[in-house]
Short mmCIF file of C-alpha atoms and ligand atoms in Angstrom, two decimals:
data_model
loop_
_atom_site.label_atom_id
_atom_site.label_comp_id
_atom_site.label_asym_id
_atom_site.label_seq_id
_atom_site.Cartn_x
_atom_site.Cartn_y
_atom_site.Cartn_z
CA MET A 1 21.84 -8.50 2.31
CA ALA A 2 21.37 -10.02 6.21
CA LYS A 3 17.99 -11.40 6.46
CA LYS A 4 15.71 -9.25 8.87
CA ASP A 5 14.83 -10.99 12.12
CA TYR A 6 11.22 -12.23 12.01
CA TYR A 7 10.40 -11.17 15.42
CA GLU A 8 11.38 -7.47 14.26
CA VAL A 9 9.39 -7.86 10.84
CA LEU A 10 6.10 -8.52 12.81
CA GLY A 11 7.29 -6.38 15.46
CA VAL A 12 6.57 -8.45 18.23
CA PRO A 13 8.74 -9.70 21.21
CA LYS A 14 10.60 -12.79 21.44
CA THR A 15 8.22 -14.15 23.97
CA ALA A 16 5.00 -13.05 22.21
CA THR A 17 2.45 -15.54 22.35
CA PRO A 18 0.58 -17.30 19.27
CA GLN A 19 -2.33 -14.86 19.29
CA GLU A 20 0.07 -11.95 19.39
CA ILE A 21 2.01 -13.23 16.50
CA LYS A 22 -1.49 -13.74 14.49
CA LYS A 23 -2.45 -10.27 15.50
CA ALA A 24 0.63 -9.02 14.45
CA TYR A 25 0.35 -10.61 11.10
CA ARG A 26 -3.18 -9.37 10.28
CA LYS A 27 -2.14 -5.99 10.80
CA LEU A 28 0.79 -5.98 8.77
CA ALA A 29 -0.76 -8.33 5.57
CA MET A 30 -3.79 -5.65 5.57
CA LYS A 31 -1.38 -2.95 5.25
CA TYR A 32 1.12 -4.10 2.53
CA HIS A 33 -1.24 -6.58 0.95
CA PRO A 34 -0.72 -5.20 -2.85
CA ASP A 35 -4.80 -5.09 -3.30
CA VAL A 36 -4.55 -2.38 -0.89
CA ASN A 37 -1.26 -0.97 -0.68
CA LYS A 38 0.16 0.41 -4.38
CA GLU A 39 3.50 1.55 -3.07
CA LYS A 40 6.12 0.00 -4.51
CA SER A 41 7.98 -1.41 -1.40
CA ALA A 42 4.50 -2.52 -0.22
CA GLU A 43 4.80 -5.77 -2.17
CA GLU A 44 8.87 -6.65 -0.63
CA LEU A 45 7.35 -5.83 3.05
CA PHE A 46 4.20 -7.83 2.11
CA LYS A 47 6.52 -11.06 1.47
CA GLU A 48 8.50 -10.35 4.39
CA VAL A 49 5.93 -10.40 6.59
CA ASN A 50 4.37 -13.67 5.09
CA GLU A 51 7.40 -15.19 5.52
CA ALA A 52 7.95 -14.31 9.03
CA TYR A 53 4.30 -15.20 9.82
CA GLU A 54 5.15 -18.62 8.21
CA THR A 55 7.75 -19.89 10.16
CA LEU A 56 6.77 -18.06 13.61
CA SER A 57 3.06 -19.32 13.54
CA ASP A 58 4.48 -22.76 13.28
CA GLU A 59 5.79 -24.17 16.61
CA GLU A 60 8.08 -26.49 15.50
CA LYS A 61 10.01 -24.03 12.95
CA ARG A 62 9.63 -21.47 15.57
CA GLY A 63 11.48 -23.66 17.82
CA ILE A 64 14.29 -24.02 15.04
CA TYR A 65 14.43 -20.49 14.00
CA ASP A 66 14.86 -19.44 17.63
CA ARG A 67 17.65 -21.86 18.40
CA PHE A 68 19.41 -21.42 15.01
CA GLY A 69 17.87 -18.32 13.09
CA HIS A 70 17.34 -17.98 9.61
CA GLU A 71 19.35 -20.63 8.19
CA GLY A 72 17.84 -23.30 10.44
CA VAL A 73 14.76 -22.59 8.97
CA SER A 74 15.68 -22.46 5.18
CA ASN A 75 17.78 -25.59 5.75
CA MET A 76 14.46 -27.22 7.36
CA ASN A 77 11.94 -26.10 4.30
CA GLN A 78 14.40 -27.61 1.90
CA GLY A 79 15.49 -30.43 3.79
CA GLY A 80 13.72 -32.69 6.53
CA GLY A 81 12.42 -36.07 7.48
CA PHE A 82 15.20 -36.57 9.69
CA ASN A 83 12.88 -36.57 12.92
CA GLN A 84 11.31 -40.14 11.34
CA GLY A 85 14.88 -42.15 11.71
CA GLY A 86 15.39 -40.85 15.17
CA PHE A 87 17.78 -38.34 14.05
CA SER A 88 16.95 -34.60 15.44
CA PHE A 89 17.87 -31.93 13.74
CA GLU A 90 19.89 -30.68 17.18
CA ASP A 91 21.62 -34.07 17.23
CA LEU A 92 23.36 -33.08 13.70
CA LYS A 93 24.11 -30.09 15.09
CA ASN A 94 25.86 -31.31 17.98
CA PHE A 95 28.02 -33.78 15.97
CA ASN A 96 31.76 -32.16 16.07
CA PHE A 97 34.30 -33.94 13.92
CA GLY A 98 36.01 -33.23 10.76
CA GLY A 99 34.31 -33.39 7.59
CA PHE A 100 30.97 -33.31 9.04
CA GLY A 101 30.34 -30.10 7.00
CA ASN A 102 30.47 -31.11 3.69
CA ILE A 103 27.51 -33.59 4.47
CA PHE A 104 25.78 -31.15 6.47
CA GLU A 105 25.47 -29.22 3.36
CA ASP A 106 24.87 -32.05 1.07
CA LEU A 107 21.79 -32.88 3.73
CA PHE A 108 20.44 -29.66 4.22
CA GLY A 109 21.67 -27.15 1.77
CA GLY A 110 20.75 -29.31 -1.07
CA GLY A 111 17.29 -29.68 -0.44
CA GLY A 112 17.11 -33.57 -0.36
CA ALA A 113 17.54 -36.10 2.45
CA PRO A 114 19.20 -39.24 2.32
CA GLY A 115 17.45 -42.29 1.05
CA GLY A 116 19.78 -44.62 3.18
CA GLY A 117 21.90 -44.22 6.65
CA PHE A 118 19.50 -42.14 8.58
CA GLY A 119 16.63 -44.13 7.65
CA GLY A 120 14.42 -40.90 6.78
CA GLN A 121 13.67 -40.30 3.33
CA GLY A 122 11.14 -36.97 3.99
CA ASN A 123 11.11 -34.34 1.40
CA PHE A 124 9.18 -31.55 3.14
CA ARG A 125 8.98 -29.45 -0.51
CA SER A 126 5.86 -29.84 -1.76
CA ASN A 127 5.09 -31.17 -5.10
CA PRO A 128 4.49 -28.17 -7.41
CA ASN A 129 1.90 -30.27 -9.10
CA GLN A 130 -0.20 -30.63 -5.84
CA PRO A 131 -3.18 -28.69 -5.07
CA GLN A 132 -2.29 -25.55 -3.50
CA ARG A 133 -4.95 -23.38 -0.87
CA GLY A 134 -5.82 -19.97 -2.42
CA LYS A 135 -4.48 -17.07 -0.24
CA ASP A 136 -6.64 -15.58 2.35
CA ILE A 137 -7.65 -11.85 1.72
CA PHE A 138 -8.01 -9.60 5.12
CA LEU A 139 -9.99 -6.35 5.07
CA GLU A 140 -11.04 -3.72 7.50
CA LYS A 141 -14.18 -1.69 7.60
CA LYS A 142 -15.05 1.43 9.70
CA ILE A 143 -18.70 1.92 10.30
CA THR A 144 -20.70 4.38 12.47
CA PHE A 145 -22.76 3.38 15.85
CA GLU A 146 -26.09 4.31 13.93
CA GLU A 147 -25.00 1.60 10.96
CA ALA A 148 -24.06 -0.98 13.50
CA TYR A 149 -27.26 -0.38 14.76
CA LYS A 150 -29.42 -0.33 11.95
CA GLY A 151 -27.30 -3.22 9.67
CA PHE A 152 -25.39 -1.60 6.92
CA GLU A 153 -24.70 -3.15 3.29
CA TYR A 154 -21.92 -1.58 0.79
CA VAL A 155 -19.68 -3.07 -2.11
CA GLU A 156 -15.81 -4.02 -2.02
CA THR A 157 -13.90 -3.89 -4.89
CA ILE A 158 -10.98 -6.10 -4.76
CA ASN A 159 -8.46 -7.46 -6.85
CA ILE A 160 -8.49 -11.43 -6.41
CA SER A 161 -6.48 -14.05 -8.29
CA LYS A 162 -8.84 -16.33 -10.12
CA ARG A 163 -7.93 -19.37 -12.04
CA CYS A 164 -6.84 -18.04 -15.51
CA SER A 165 -9.71 -18.02 -18.02
CA VAL A 166 -7.48 -19.35 -21.29
CA CYS A 167 -5.43 -21.98 -20.02
CA GLU A 168 -8.20 -22.84 -17.22
CA GLY A 169 -4.98 -22.97 -14.59
CA LYS A 170 -2.84 -25.23 -16.32
CA GLY A 171 -0.27 -22.56 -17.10
CA TYR A 172 -0.20 -23.64 -20.90
CA GLU A 173 -2.52 -23.43 -23.79
CA ASN A 174 -2.10 -26.67 -25.28
CA GLU A 175 -0.61 -30.24 -24.55
CA LYS A 176 2.22 -29.74 -27.18
CA ASP A 177 3.61 -27.00 -25.34
CA VAL A 178 4.48 -29.55 -22.34
CA HIS A 179 7.27 -31.93 -22.36
CA ILE A 180 8.64 -34.35 -19.88
CA CYS A 181 11.70 -33.28 -18.08
CA GLU A 182 14.59 -34.79 -19.51
CA GLU A 183 17.04 -34.53 -16.55
CA CYS A 184 14.40 -36.39 -14.05
CA SER A 185 12.17 -38.34 -16.49
CA GLY A 186 9.36 -37.03 -15.25
CA THR A 187 9.85 -37.85 -11.39
CA GLY A 188 10.58 -34.34 -10.23
CA LYS A 189 13.78 -36.08 -8.56
CA THR A 190 17.43 -36.84 -8.77
CA ILE A 191 19.08 -39.25 -7.03
CA SER A 192 22.93 -39.55 -6.87
CA ILE A 193 25.46 -41.71 -4.13
CA GLN A 194 27.73 -39.65 -2.10
CA ASN A 195 30.76 -40.86 0.02
CA SER A 196 30.05 -39.48 3.75
CA LEU A 197 31.30 -40.35 6.81
CA PHE A 198 28.18 -42.51 7.28
CA GLY A 199 29.36 -44.56 4.07
CA LYS A 200 27.82 -44.15 0.80
CA VAL A 201 24.27 -42.61 1.16
CA GLN A 202 21.80 -42.70 -1.71
CA VAL A 203 20.78 -38.49 -1.72
CA GLN A 204 17.81 -37.65 -3.55
CA LYS A 205 17.06 -34.36 -4.64
CA THR A 206 14.17 -32.15 -6.10
CA CYS A 207 15.18 -31.68 -9.65
CA LYS A 208 16.42 -28.58 -10.34
CA LYS A 209 15.58 -28.22 -14.17
CA CYS A 210 11.74 -28.77 -13.36
CA ASN A 211 11.80 -27.79 -9.69
CA GLY A 212 10.07 -31.12 -9.05
CA SER A 213 6.84 -30.99 -11.48
CA GLY A 214 8.64 -33.33 -13.87
CA LYS A 215 7.18 -31.20 -16.74
CA ILE A 216 9.07 -28.74 -18.96
CA ILE A 217 6.45 -25.81 -20.38
CA LYS A 218 8.03 -24.98 -23.73
CA THR A 219 5.48 -22.15 -24.25
CA ALA A 220 3.84 -20.87 -21.18
CA CYS A 221 -0.07 -19.53 -21.34
CA SER A 222 -0.32 -15.96 -23.11
CA GLN A 223 -2.73 -14.56 -20.77
CA CYS A 224 -1.48 -15.88 -17.52
CA ARG A 225 2.73 -16.57 -18.51
CA GLY A 226 2.47 -19.53 -16.60
CA LYS A 227 1.08 -18.09 -13.28
CA LYS A 228 -2.41 -20.62 -13.55
CA LEU A 229 -3.94 -17.24 -12.33
CA GLU A 230 -4.87 -13.87 -13.30
CA VAL A 231 -6.06 -10.91 -11.27
CA ASN A 232 -9.81 -9.95 -11.79
CA LYS A 233 -11.25 -6.75 -10.33
CA THR A 234 -14.11 -8.17 -8.08
CA SER A 235 -17.16 -6.46 -6.67
CA LEU A 236 -18.04 -8.03 -3.23
CA ASN A 237 -21.36 -7.06 -1.93
CA ILE A 238 -21.11 -7.08 1.81
CA LYS A 239 -23.93 -7.06 4.44
CA VAL A 240 -23.07 -5.80 8.10
CA PRO A 241 -26.09 -7.49 10.27
CA ALA A 242 -27.76 -5.01 12.57
CA GLY A 243 -26.09 -5.41 16.31
CA ILE A 244 -22.63 -6.14 14.76
CA ILE A 245 -20.33 -6.03 17.67
CA ASP A 246 -17.09 -3.81 17.12
CA GLN A 247 -14.09 -5.93 15.81
CA SER A 248 -16.34 -8.71 14.65
CA GLU A 249 -15.16 -10.29 11.60
CA ILE A 250 -17.34 -11.58 8.57
CA ARG A 251 -15.99 -14.78 7.00
CA PHE A 252 -16.65 -15.07 3.07
CA PRO A 253 -15.41 -18.65 2.55
CA LYS A 254 -13.78 -19.24 -0.46
CA LYS A 255 -14.22 -15.74 -1.88
CA ALA A 256 -10.64 -14.95 -1.82
CA HIS A 257 -7.58 -16.01 -4.26
CA ASP A 258 -7.87 -19.18 -6.29
CA GLY A 259 -5.75 -21.63 -5.35
CA ILE A 260 -3.55 -23.27 -8.04
CA ASN A 261 -3.63 -27.20 -9.57
CA ASN A 262 -7.33 -26.69 -8.59
CA GLY A 263 -6.28 -26.29 -4.88
CA PRO A 264 -9.19 -24.66 -3.04
CA SER A 265 -10.00 -20.89 -2.82
CA GLY A 266 -9.03 -18.95 -0.03
CA ASP A 267 -11.34 -16.91 2.41
CA ILE A 268 -11.68 -13.16 2.86
CA TYR A 269 -12.33 -11.77 6.44
CA VAL A 270 -13.96 -8.52 6.77
CA ARG A 271 -13.11 -7.09 10.35
CA ILE A 272 -15.80 -4.28 11.30
CA LEU A 273 -14.84 -1.66 13.24
CA VAL A 274 -17.48 0.44 15.07
CA LYS A 275 -17.01 3.82 15.91
CA ASN A 276 -18.36 5.73 19.07
CA HIS A 277 -21.38 7.61 19.08
CA ARG A 278 -21.54 11.03 20.86
CA TYR A 279 -24.48 10.25 23.09
CA PHE A 280 -25.28 6.50 23.11
CA LYS A 281 -23.15 3.91 24.48
CA ARG A 282 -23.28 0.21 24.30
CA ILE A 283 -23.30 -2.11 27.03
CA LYS A 284 -23.52 -5.70 25.45
CA ASN A 285 -27.14 -5.58 23.30
CA ASP A 286 -28.08 -2.47 25.69
CA LEU A 287 -27.98 1.31 24.59
CA TYR A 288 -27.49 4.00 27.31
CA ILE A 289 -28.00 7.50 27.24
CA LYS A 290 -27.49 10.42 29.88
CA TYR A 291 -30.66 12.74 29.45
CA PRO A 292 -29.99 16.02 31.14
CA LEU A 293 -33.27 18.13 32.31
CA PRO A 294 -34.04 20.50 34.62
CA LEU A 295 -34.23 19.56 38.02
CA ILE A 296 -38.09 20.85 38.25
CA LYS A 297 -39.46 18.95 35.43
CA LEU A 298 -38.07 16.01 37.61
CA ILE A 299 -40.61 17.10 40.29
CA ILE A 300 -43.46 18.00 37.82
CA GLY A 301 -42.77 14.81 35.39
CA GLY A 302 -44.26 14.39 32.13
CA LYS A 303 -44.02 13.20 28.40
CA PHE A 304 -40.88 13.28 26.98
CA SER A 305 -39.14 12.62 23.79
CA LEU A 306 -35.57 11.27 22.45
CA PRO A 307 -34.35 10.96 18.68
CA LEU A 308 -33.21 7.33 18.32
CA PHE A 309 -31.45 6.61 14.64
CA GLY A 310 -34.40 8.34 12.75
CA SER A 311 -37.32 7.57 15.22
CA ILE A 312 -38.70 9.19 17.77
CA ILE A 313 -39.00 7.44 21.41
CA GLU A 314 -41.40 9.09 23.82
CA PHE A 315 -41.25 8.31 27.15
CA ASN A 316 -43.29 9.48 30.77
CA ILE A 317 -41.35 10.68 33.56
CA PRO A 318 -43.42 10.21 36.77
CA GLU A 319 -43.78 13.19 38.77
CA LEU A 320 -41.23 13.60 42.16
CA SER A 321 -38.65 11.40 40.20
CA THR A 322 -34.90 11.33 41.85
CA PRO A 323 -32.27 12.65 40.03
CA ASP A 324 -30.87 9.75 39.34
CA THR A 325 -33.97 8.27 37.64
CA VAL A 326 -33.38 5.28 35.18
CA ILE A 327 -35.91 4.72 32.60
CA ARG A 328 -35.86 1.67 30.88
CA ILE A 329 -37.55 1.13 27.44
CA LYS A 330 -37.42 -2.17 25.97
CA ASN A 331 -36.43 -3.70 22.69
CA LYS A 332 -34.87 -0.46 21.37
CA GLY A 333 -31.29 -1.75 22.27
CA PHE A 334 -29.25 -3.55 19.80
CA LYS A 335 -30.72 -6.29 18.00
CA VAL A 336 -28.99 -9.79 18.84
CA ILE A 337 -27.13 -11.42 15.85
CA ASN A 338 -28.73 -14.39 14.45
CA ARG A 339 -31.71 -14.09 17.16
CA GLU A 340 -35.16 -12.31 16.93
CA VAL A 341 -34.33 -10.47 20.12
CA ARG A 342 -33.46 -7.07 21.08
CA GLY A 343 -31.71 -5.33 23.97
CA ASP A 344 -33.27 -2.64 25.78
CA LEU A 345 -32.76 1.37 26.16
CA TYR A 346 -31.75 2.91 28.97
CA ILE A 347 -32.18 6.93 29.76
CA GLU A 348 -30.30 8.16 32.39
CA LEU A 349 -31.82 10.96 33.86
CA LYS A 350 -29.51 13.83 35.04
CA GLY A 351 -31.47 16.71 36.60
CA GLU A 352 -29.54 19.93 35.96
CA LEU A 353 -29.36 22.89 37.74
CA PRO A 354 -30.25 26.45 36.05
CA LYS A 355 -26.99 28.62 35.57
CA LYS A 356 -28.41 31.71 37.19
CA ILE A 357 -31.35 32.72 39.07
CA SER A 358 -32.91 36.24 39.61
CA SER A 359 -34.50 37.65 42.86
CA SER A 360 -38.10 37.59 41.57
CA THR A 361 -37.87 33.97 40.76
CA LYS A 362 -35.98 33.13 43.97
CA LYS A 363 -39.03 34.73 45.19
CA LYS A 364 -41.52 32.58 43.39
CA LEU A 365 -39.40 29.41 44.58
CA ASN A 366 -39.49 30.46 48.15
CA ASP A 367 -43.30 30.53 48.11
CA LEU A 368 -43.31 27.28 46.33
CA VAL A 369 -41.01 25.66 48.69
CA LYS A 370 -43.91 26.57 51.59
CA ASP A 371 -46.22 24.87 49.36
CA LEU A 372 -44.60 21.61 48.78
CA ASP A 373 -44.37 19.31 51.52
CA THR A 374 -40.50 19.59 52.49
CA LYS A 375 -39.43 20.21 55.43
CA SER A 376 -36.48 17.82 55.75
CA ASP A 377 -33.84 20.22 56.76
CA VAL A 378 -36.27 21.54 59.33
CA ASP A 379 -36.76 18.21 60.92
CA PHE A 380 -33.03 17.29 60.36
CA ILE A 381 -31.79 20.04 62.79
CA LYS A 382 -34.35 18.86 65.73
CA LYS A 383 -32.90 15.31 65.29
CA VAL A 384 -29.43 16.34 65.33
CA SER A 385 -29.95 18.33 68.34
CA LYS A 386 -31.52 15.83 70.45
CA ALA A 387 -28.93 13.02 69.50
ZN1 ZN B 401 12.79 -32.70 -13.62
ZN1 ZN B 402 -3.04 -18.78 -18.17
#
C-alpha cells in the first residue's frame, strides 16, 4: 500500500509554518492517542501522525521529504552521515552513470554508511541500548467561566507506560536470559567489504540479528514481554489556578510515559479551554457586564446589587447618571496568575425604556417633566431659530 503524503496526514498545506504543523499535530495526536481513543483504527492513525510529524517538524528532514518524498526520508533515517564527508545527499542523487543504482541502494537502503571512500561513517540510527525519552501526553479540559474565575481542581485517570516493575525496565528477568549476539560479537554492527565504482568500500551496517543492541534476549520478561514498560492506570490531580486564561497549557514535567533504558519520562500537557459566559465577558484580567435598568432609575440613582459567582456585589448609582455610565468596582475581576493582584469589575449600565405606557402614566410624567429642570429642547429651538 502506498504511503500517505505527510502533509495530507497532518491536514496542512505544503507551505505550512512550523507552528501550524505543530498545532495540527497536537490536535491529531490528542484525537488518536490510544489513551483517549479506543477505536481500532486509532492506533494506526496515531502512528501515522507521529511519523509525519517526526519528519515535517525537522527542518532538514522536511527539506529532503519535499524533494524526494518518502524514499528520501526513510533512506535518511537508515543511512546518513554523508554531509560529514562533503558529499551531500543531493550530489548522490544527481550522479548519473551506469551501475550507480547498486551502490546507491547499498549505501542508503542497507542502513549503513561506508567506512571509507566518502570519509563519513556516521550512523543515524540510534543505539537501542541508549536511553530514550518517554513520550509526552497531551490532554484537553473544558471548564466553565466561573471555574476559571475561582480556580478548579479535578482528577484525570490516564494510562501511562511506566518502567516494568518485574524486570525494572531491562526487558528480561534473569541475566542468564541474555546472550551476546553471535552475528556481531556484541558490537551491534556488521562490516563487509563491497566493490563499487569508487573502489572497494567498507560498509558498516546495523546488525540485523540483534537490531544493533549486541544482545539477544532468550527469554523475555513475563510481565512486559520485553517491552521494558508496562501500562498503569494513573490518577493525576490537576489544579487549574484561579484566573487561568483560555487555551493555557499546564505542564506536568516528567509525569507522562517513562523512557526506556533509564531515559527521562515525557511531560503531560493539559490545555485548558474556558467556555464563554452568557453575561460576563473577560478582557485581560477585567470583568465586564451589561446591566439593564429603567431609565427612570438612572435619574433617581440608589443602591443596586449584582450576583457574582456565589457572592453579591452591592454598588451605588449616583442620581442623574447618564445612560452610558460605567461603574468600576476594584479588585473584583480575575486573579492575575502567580500574583496576588486582581483585575476590576466594570458594570456598564444600560438604560431601558418601558415596553408600553398608559395615558394616566403619561399624564403623571408630563407633570414631572415640568418639575424637572429640563428645558433643553425649548432652549435648542431658540438657538436654532437665531442661528
Ligand atoms: Zn548482533
Ligand atoms: Zn518487564
